[in-house]
Coordinates of C-alpha atoms and ligand atoms in Angstrom, one line a residue:
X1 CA -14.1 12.2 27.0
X2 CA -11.9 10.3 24.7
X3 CA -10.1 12.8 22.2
X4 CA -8.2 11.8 18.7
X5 CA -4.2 11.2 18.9
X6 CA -2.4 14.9 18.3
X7 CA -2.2 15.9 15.0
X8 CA -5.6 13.1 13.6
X9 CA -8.5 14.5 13.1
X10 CA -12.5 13.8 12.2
X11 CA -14.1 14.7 9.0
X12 CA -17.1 15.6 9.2
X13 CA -20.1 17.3 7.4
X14 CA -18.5 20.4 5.4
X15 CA -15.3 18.7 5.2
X16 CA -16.7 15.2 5.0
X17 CA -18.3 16.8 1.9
X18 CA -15.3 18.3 0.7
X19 CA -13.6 15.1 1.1
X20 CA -16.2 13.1 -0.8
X21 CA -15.9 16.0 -3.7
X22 CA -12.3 16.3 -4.1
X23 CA -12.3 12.1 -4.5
X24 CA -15.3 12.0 -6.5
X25 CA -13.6 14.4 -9.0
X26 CA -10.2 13.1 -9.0
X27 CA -11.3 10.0 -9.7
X28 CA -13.1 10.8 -12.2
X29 CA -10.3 12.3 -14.2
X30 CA -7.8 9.7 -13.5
X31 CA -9.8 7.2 -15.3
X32 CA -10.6 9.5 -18.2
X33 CA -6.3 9.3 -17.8
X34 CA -6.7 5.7 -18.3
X35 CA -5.7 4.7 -14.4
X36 CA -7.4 1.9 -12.4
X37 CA -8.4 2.0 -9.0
X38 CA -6.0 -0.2 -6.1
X39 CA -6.3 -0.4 -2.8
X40 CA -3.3 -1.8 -0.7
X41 CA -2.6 -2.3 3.0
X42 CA -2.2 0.9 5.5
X43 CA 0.5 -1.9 7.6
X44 CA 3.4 -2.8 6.0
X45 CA 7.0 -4.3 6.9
X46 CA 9.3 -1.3 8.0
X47 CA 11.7 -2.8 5.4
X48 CA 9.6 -1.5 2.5
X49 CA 9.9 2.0 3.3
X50 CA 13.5 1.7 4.3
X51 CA 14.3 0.6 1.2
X52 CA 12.1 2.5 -0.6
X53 CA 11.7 6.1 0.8
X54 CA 15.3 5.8 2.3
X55 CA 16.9 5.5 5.6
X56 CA 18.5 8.8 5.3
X57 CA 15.0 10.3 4.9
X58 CA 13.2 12.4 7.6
X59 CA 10.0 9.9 6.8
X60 CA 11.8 6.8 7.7
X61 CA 14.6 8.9 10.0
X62 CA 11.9 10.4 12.7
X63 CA 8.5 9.9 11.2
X64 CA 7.4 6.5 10.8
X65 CA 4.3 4.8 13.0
X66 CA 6.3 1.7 13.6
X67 CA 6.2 -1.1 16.2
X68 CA 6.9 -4.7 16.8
X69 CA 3.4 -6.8 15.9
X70 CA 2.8 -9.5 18.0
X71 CA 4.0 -12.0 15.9
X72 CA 7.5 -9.9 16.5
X73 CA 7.2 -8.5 12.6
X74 CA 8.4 -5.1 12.4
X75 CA 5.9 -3.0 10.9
X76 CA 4.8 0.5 10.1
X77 CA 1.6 2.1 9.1
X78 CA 2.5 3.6 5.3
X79 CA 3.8 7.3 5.3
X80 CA 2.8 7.6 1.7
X81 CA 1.5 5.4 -0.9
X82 CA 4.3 5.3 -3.7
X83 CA 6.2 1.9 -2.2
X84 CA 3.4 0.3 -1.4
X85 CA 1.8 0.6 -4.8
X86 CA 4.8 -0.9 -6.2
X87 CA 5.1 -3.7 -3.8
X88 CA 1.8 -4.6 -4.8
X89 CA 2.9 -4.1 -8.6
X90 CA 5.7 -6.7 -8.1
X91 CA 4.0 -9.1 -5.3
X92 CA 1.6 -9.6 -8.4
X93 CA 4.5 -10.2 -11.1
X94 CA 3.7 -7.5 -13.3
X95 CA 6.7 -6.6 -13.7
X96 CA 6.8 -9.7 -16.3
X97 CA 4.1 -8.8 -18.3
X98 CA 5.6 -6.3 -21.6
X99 CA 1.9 -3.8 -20.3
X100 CA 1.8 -1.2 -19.5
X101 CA 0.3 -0.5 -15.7
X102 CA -1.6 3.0 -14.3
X103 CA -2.9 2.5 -11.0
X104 CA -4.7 5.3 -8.7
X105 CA -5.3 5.3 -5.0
X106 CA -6.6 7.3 -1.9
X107 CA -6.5 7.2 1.6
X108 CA -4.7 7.9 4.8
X109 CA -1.1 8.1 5.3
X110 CA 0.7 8.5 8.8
X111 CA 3.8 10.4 9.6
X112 CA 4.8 11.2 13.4
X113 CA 5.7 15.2 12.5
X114 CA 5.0 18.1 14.9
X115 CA 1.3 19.1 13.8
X116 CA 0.6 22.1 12.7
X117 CA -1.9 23.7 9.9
X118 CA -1.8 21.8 7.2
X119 CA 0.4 19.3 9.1
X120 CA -0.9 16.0 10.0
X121 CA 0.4 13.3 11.5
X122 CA -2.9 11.2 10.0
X123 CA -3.7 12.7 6.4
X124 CA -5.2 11.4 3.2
X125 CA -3.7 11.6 -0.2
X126 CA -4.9 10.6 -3.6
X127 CA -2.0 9.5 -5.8
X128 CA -1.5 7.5 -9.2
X129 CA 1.4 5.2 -10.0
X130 CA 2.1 4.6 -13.7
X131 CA 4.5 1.6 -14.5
X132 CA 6.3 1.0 -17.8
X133 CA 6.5 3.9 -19.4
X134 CA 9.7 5.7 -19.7
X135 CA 8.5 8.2 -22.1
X136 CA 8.8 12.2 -20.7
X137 CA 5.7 11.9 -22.7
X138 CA 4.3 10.4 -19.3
X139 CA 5.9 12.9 -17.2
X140 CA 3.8 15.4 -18.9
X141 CA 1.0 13.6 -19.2
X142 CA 0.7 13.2 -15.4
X143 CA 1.3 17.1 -14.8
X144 CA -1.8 17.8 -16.6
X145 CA -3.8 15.3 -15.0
X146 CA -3.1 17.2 -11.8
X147 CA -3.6 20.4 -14.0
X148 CA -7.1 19.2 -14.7
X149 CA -8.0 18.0 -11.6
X150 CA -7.0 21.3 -9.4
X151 CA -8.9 23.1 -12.6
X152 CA -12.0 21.0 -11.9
X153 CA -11.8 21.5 -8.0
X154 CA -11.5 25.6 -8.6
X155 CA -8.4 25.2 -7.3
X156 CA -5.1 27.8 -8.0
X157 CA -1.7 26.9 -7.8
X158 CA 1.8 27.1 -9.3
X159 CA 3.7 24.5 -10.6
X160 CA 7.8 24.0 -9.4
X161 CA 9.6 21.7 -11.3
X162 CA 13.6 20.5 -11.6
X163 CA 15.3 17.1 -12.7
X164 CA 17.2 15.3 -10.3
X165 CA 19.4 13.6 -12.8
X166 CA 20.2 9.8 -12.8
X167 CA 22.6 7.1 -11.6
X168 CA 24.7 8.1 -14.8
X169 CA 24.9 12.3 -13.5
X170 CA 23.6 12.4 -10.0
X171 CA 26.7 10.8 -8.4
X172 CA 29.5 13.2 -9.7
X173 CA 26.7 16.0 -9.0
X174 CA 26.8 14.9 -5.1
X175 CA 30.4 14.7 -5.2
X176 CA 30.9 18.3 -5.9
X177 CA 27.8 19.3 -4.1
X178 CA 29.9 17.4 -0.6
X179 CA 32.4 19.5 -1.5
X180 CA 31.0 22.6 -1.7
X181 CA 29.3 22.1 1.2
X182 CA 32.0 20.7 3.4
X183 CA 33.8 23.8 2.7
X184 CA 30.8 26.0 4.5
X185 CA 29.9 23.2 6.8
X186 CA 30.6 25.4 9.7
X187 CA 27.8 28.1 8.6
X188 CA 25.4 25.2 8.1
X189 CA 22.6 24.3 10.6
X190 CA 22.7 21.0 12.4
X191 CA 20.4 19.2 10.4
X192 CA 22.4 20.4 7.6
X193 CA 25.1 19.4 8.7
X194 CA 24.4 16.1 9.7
X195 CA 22.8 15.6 5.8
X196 CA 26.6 16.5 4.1
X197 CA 27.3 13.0 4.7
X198 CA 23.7 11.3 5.2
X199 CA 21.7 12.8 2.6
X200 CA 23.8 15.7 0.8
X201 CA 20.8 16.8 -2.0
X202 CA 18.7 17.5 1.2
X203 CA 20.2 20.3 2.2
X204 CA 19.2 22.5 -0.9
X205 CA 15.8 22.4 0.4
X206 CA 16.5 23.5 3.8
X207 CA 13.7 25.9 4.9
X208 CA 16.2 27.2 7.0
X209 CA 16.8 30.7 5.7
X210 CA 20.4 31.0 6.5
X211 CA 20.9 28.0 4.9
X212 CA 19.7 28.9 1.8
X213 CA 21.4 32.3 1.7
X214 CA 24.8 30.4 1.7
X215 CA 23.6 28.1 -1.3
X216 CA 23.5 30.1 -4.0
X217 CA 26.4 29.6 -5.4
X218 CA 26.1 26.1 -5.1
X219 CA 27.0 23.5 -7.9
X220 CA 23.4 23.6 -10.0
X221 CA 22.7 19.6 -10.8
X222 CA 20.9 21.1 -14.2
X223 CA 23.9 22.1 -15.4
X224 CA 25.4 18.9 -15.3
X225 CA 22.5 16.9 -16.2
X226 CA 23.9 13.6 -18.3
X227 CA 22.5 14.3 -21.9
X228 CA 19.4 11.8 -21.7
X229 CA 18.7 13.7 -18.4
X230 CA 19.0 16.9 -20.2
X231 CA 16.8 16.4 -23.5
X232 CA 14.1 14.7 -21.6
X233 CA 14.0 18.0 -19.1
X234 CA 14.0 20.0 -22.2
X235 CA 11.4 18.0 -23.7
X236 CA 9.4 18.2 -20.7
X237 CA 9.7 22.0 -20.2
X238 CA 8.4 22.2 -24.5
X239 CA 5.4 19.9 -23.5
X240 CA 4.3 22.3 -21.0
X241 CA 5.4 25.4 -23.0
X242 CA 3.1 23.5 -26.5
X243 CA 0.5 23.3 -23.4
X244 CA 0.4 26.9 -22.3
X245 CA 0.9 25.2 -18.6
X246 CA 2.8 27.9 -16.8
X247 CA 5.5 26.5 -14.5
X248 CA 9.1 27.5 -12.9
X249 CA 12.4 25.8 -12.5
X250 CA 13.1 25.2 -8.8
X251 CA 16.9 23.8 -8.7
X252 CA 16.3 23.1 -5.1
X253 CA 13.5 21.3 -5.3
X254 CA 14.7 17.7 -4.6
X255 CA 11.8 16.0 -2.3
X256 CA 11.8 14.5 0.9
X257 CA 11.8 10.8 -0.7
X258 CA 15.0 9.0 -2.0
X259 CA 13.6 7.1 -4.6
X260 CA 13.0 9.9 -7.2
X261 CA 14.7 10.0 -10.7
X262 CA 15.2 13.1 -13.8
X263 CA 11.6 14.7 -13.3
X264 CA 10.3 16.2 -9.8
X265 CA 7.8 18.5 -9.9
X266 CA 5.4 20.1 -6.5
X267 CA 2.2 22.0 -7.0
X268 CA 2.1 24.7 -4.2
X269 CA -0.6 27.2 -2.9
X270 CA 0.1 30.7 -1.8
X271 CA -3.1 30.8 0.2
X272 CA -2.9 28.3 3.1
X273 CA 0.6 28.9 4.6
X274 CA 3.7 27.8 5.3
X275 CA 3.1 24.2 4.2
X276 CA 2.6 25.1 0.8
X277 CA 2.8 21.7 -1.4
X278 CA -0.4 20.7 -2.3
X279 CA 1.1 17.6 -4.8
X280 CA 4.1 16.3 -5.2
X281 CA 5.6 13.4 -7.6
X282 CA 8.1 12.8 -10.4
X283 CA 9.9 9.5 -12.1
X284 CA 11.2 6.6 -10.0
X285 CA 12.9 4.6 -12.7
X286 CA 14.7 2.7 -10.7
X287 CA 12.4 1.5 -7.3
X288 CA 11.1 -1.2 -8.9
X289 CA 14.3 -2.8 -9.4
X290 CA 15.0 -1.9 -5.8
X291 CA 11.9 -3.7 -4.2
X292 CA 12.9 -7.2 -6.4
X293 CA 11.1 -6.4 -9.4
X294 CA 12.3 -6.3 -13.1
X295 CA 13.4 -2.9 -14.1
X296 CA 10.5 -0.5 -15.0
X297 CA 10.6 2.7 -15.3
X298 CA 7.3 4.5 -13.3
X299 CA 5.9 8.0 -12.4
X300 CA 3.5 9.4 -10.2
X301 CA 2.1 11.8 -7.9
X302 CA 0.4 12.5 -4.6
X303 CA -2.4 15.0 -4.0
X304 CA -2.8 16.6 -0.5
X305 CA -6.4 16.3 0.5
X306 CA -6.8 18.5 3.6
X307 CA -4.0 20.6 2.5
X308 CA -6.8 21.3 -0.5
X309 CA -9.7 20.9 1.8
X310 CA -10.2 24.6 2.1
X311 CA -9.2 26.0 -1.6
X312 CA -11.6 24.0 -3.0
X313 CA -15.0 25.6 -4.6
X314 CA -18.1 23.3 -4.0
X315 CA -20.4 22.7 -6.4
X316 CA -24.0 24.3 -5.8
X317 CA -26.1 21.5 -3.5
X318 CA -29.1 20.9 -5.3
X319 CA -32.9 20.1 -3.7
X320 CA -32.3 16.2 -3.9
X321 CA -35.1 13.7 -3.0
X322 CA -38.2 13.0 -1.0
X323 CA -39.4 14.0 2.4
X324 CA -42.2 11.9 3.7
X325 CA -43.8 12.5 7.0
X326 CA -47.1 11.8 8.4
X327 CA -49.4 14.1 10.6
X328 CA -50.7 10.7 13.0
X329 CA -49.0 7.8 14.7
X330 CA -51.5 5.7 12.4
X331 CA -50.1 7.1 9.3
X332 CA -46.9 6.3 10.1
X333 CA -46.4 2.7 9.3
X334 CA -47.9 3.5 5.8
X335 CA -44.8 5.7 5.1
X336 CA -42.4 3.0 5.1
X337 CA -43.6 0.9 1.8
X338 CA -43.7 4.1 0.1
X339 CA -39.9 5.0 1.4
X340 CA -38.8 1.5 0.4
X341 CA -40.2 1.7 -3.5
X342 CA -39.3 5.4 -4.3
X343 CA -35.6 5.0 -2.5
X344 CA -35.0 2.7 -5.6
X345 CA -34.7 5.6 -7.3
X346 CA -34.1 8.9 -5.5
X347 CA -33.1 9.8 -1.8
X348 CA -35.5 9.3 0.9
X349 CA -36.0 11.2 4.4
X350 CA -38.9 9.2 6.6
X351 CA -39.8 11.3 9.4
X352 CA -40.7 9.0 12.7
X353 CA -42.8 11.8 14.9
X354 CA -46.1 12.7 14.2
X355 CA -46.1 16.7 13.5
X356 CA -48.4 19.4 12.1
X357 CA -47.5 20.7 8.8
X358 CA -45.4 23.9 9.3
X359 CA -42.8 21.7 11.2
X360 CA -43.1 19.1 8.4
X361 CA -42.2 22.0 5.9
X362 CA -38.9 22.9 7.6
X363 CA -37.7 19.2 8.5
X364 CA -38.5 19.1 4.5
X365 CA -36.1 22.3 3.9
X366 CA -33.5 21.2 6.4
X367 CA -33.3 17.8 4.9
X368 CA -32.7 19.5 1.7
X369 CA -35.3 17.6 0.0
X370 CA -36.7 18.3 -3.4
X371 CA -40.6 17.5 -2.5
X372 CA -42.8 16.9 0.5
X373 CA -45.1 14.1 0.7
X374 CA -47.8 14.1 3.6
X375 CA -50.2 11.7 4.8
X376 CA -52.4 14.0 6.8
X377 CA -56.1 13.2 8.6
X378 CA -57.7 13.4 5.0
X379 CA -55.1 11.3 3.4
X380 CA -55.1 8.8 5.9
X381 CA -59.2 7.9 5.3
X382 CA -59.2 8.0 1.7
X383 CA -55.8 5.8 1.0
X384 CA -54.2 9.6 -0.5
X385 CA -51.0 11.5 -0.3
X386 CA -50.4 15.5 -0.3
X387 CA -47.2 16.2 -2.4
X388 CA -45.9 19.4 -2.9
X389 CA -42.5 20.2 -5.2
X390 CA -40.8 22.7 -3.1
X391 CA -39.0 24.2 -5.6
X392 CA -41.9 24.7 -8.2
X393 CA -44.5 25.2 -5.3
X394 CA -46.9 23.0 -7.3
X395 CA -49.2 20.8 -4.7
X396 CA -51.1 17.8 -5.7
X397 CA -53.3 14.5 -3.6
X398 CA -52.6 11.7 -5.4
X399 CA -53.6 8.0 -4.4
X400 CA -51.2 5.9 -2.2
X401 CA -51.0 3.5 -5.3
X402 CA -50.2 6.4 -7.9
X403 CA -47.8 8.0 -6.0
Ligands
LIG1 P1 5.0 13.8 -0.6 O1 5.5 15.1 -1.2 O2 5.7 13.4 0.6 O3 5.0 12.8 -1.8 O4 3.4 14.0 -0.2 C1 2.5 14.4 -1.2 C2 1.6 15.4 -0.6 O5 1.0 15.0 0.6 C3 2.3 16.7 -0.2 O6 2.5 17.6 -1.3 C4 1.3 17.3 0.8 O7 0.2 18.0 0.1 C5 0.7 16.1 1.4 N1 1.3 15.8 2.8 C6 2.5 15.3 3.0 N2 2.8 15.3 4.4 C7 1.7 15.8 5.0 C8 1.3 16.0 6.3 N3 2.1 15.6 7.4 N4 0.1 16.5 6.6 C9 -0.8 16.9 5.6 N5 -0.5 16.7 4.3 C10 0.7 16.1 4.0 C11 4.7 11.5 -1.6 O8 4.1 11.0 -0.6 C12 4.9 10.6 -2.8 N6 4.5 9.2 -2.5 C13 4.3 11.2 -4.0 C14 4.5 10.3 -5.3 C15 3.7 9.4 -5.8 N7 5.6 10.3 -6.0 C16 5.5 9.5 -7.0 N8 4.4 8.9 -6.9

């Protein structure tokens, strides 16, 4: 038997279901958010998300899908959906029209980590992308749409957020960070280590626990925010105050993706573990600009969807649709005209085998169909149909025609 790759898995019925829902809804409210739907390609050239997520990243460092194609291209299947979005934003020179751009996405994303729950190495997400809008306005905006979509899906969660500055106050923030850390470097772990000179903003979210123990009295970036940085966080933090959305400053929340700019922000669950992020986004001002286009300021967001899989509530299935089923061989061709003009309408289970009526009845219920329609013996000489609503109980024979 051929099993799926470690760490990629099947979705099927309950989940396929869930799936199906937590798209459905999401959606939904992205285009009540004013967002349009794009799809771009799962292959890409490595370059993108070097330049983009950043070599100094564990995504692009030890994660990445990536191979030689045979036309000797180096290419990777996308770890997230951010750069490719805005690849796709530039390759089509919108970056040169004065609009304003909201795009939202889904599907699967690939990143070679150790699986474990709610650890994938294939996973879906469902993100939006929103280019030319610098306003914090947009920052908030974005935070309730997640809001309301974990809201529809029944879904609980707490919201972390923090700035990470800009090219004006993120610089002399790293300097003194280095030297902070340099000065404890020896008390570090490895990986930490190795980030003082690669990656330096990493190490504050080191789930290392020792690690963290010796950062609290490291340099806090908020503190030394530039002052645009500084009244667009406290802008933000009003918006969601005027909004009753309850949230907490995480200094040490800095995301695993280089390209992020003043606003990051994670959604996390305290019911499904250690991997706790169930969305995760901020403002990339300046990635466009990186990837060739003209400035634009953007923001966005990624949603989890297995990590959600299991928090969310399901709606109540309704009785949907028609059974039909006939009690001879003879009967059975007659079925299929009938299936044909009411499946223009509703949702249609044909039933192949000749059966007596009790088995009929539970197919009926097992389908999860709304009525029954027989062709029995009767039926069958006088050019009738028995139909039965299964949820009032009322019965009825009723011409082939009528029906
Ligand atoms: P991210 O935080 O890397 O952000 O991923 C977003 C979400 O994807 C995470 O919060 C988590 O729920 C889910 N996720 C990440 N890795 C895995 C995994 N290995 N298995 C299962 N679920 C996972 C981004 O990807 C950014 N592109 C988000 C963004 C959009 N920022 C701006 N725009």
């Amino acid at each position: 038997m051929i099993n799926p790759l470690k760490g990629m898995k099947d979705l099927t019925f309950d989940e396929s279901q869930r799936f199906v829902h937590i798209i459905t809804t999401a959606s939904t409210i992205a285009k009540r958010y004013g967002y349009s739907y794009i799809e771009t390609p799962l292959l890409e050239q490595t370059a993108l998300f070097k330049r983009s997520v950043g070599e100094s990243s564990d995504i692009v460092g030890k994660e990445m899908y990536q191979f030689i194609d045979k036309g000797k291209n180096d290419v990777c299947l996308r770890p997230e959906g951010t750069a490719g979005v805005v690849r796709a934003f530039v390759s089509a020179k919108l970056d040169r029209q004065p609009l304003k751009y909201k795009f939202y996405y889904y599907g699967p994303m690939f990143r070679y980590e150790r699986p474990q729950k709610g650890r994938l190495r294939e996973f879906h997400q469902f993100g939006c992308e929103s280019f030319g809008e610098g306003s914090v306005y947009e920052d908030f905006t974005i935070i309730s749409m997640i809001k309301d979509i974990f809201d529809a899906l029944g879904i609980g969660y707490d919201i972390q957020i923090n700035s990470l500055g800009c090219p004006a106050c993120m610089p002399p923030y790293r300097d003194d960070l280095v030297a902070f850390l340099s000065n404890i470097k020896e008390e570090l772990c490895d990986d930490c280590k190795r980030r003082i000179d690669t990656n330096p903003i990493r190490v504050l979210d080191c789930k290392n626990k020792s690690c963290q123990a010796k950062l609290t009295d490291s340099p806090k970036l908020l503190s030394q925010l530039c002052q645009e940085c500084d009244s667009d966080f406290e802008k933000l933090k009003k918006l969601l105050d005027d909004a009753d959305i309850n949230y907490s400053i995480d200094t040490n929340l800095v995301r695993g993706l280089d390209y992020y700019s003043k606003s990051a922000f994670e959604f996390v669950s305290n019911e499904i573990g250690a991997q706790s992020a169930i969305a995760g986004g901020g403002r990339y001002d300046k990635l466009v600009e990186f990837l060739d286009g003209k400035p634009t300021p953007a923001v966005g967001y990624a949603i989890g969807i297995e990590r959600i899989m299991e928090l969310v509530t399901m709606p109540k299935v309704e009785r949907e649709g028609i059974y039909l089923g006939a009690m001879s061989q003879e009967a059975i061709d007659m079925l299929f005209p009938i299936a044909s003009r009411k499946r223009q309408e509703q949702k249609v289970t044909v039933e192949y085998a000749p059966k007596g009526l009790k088995a009929h009845l539970k197919s009926a219920d097992r389908a999860g169909a709304k009525s029954i329609a027989i062709i029995g013996e009767d039926e069958l000489k006088d050019g009738k149909i028995w139909v039965k609503d299964l949820e009032t109980k009322e019965e009825k024979v009723i011409t082939i025609k009528e029906f």
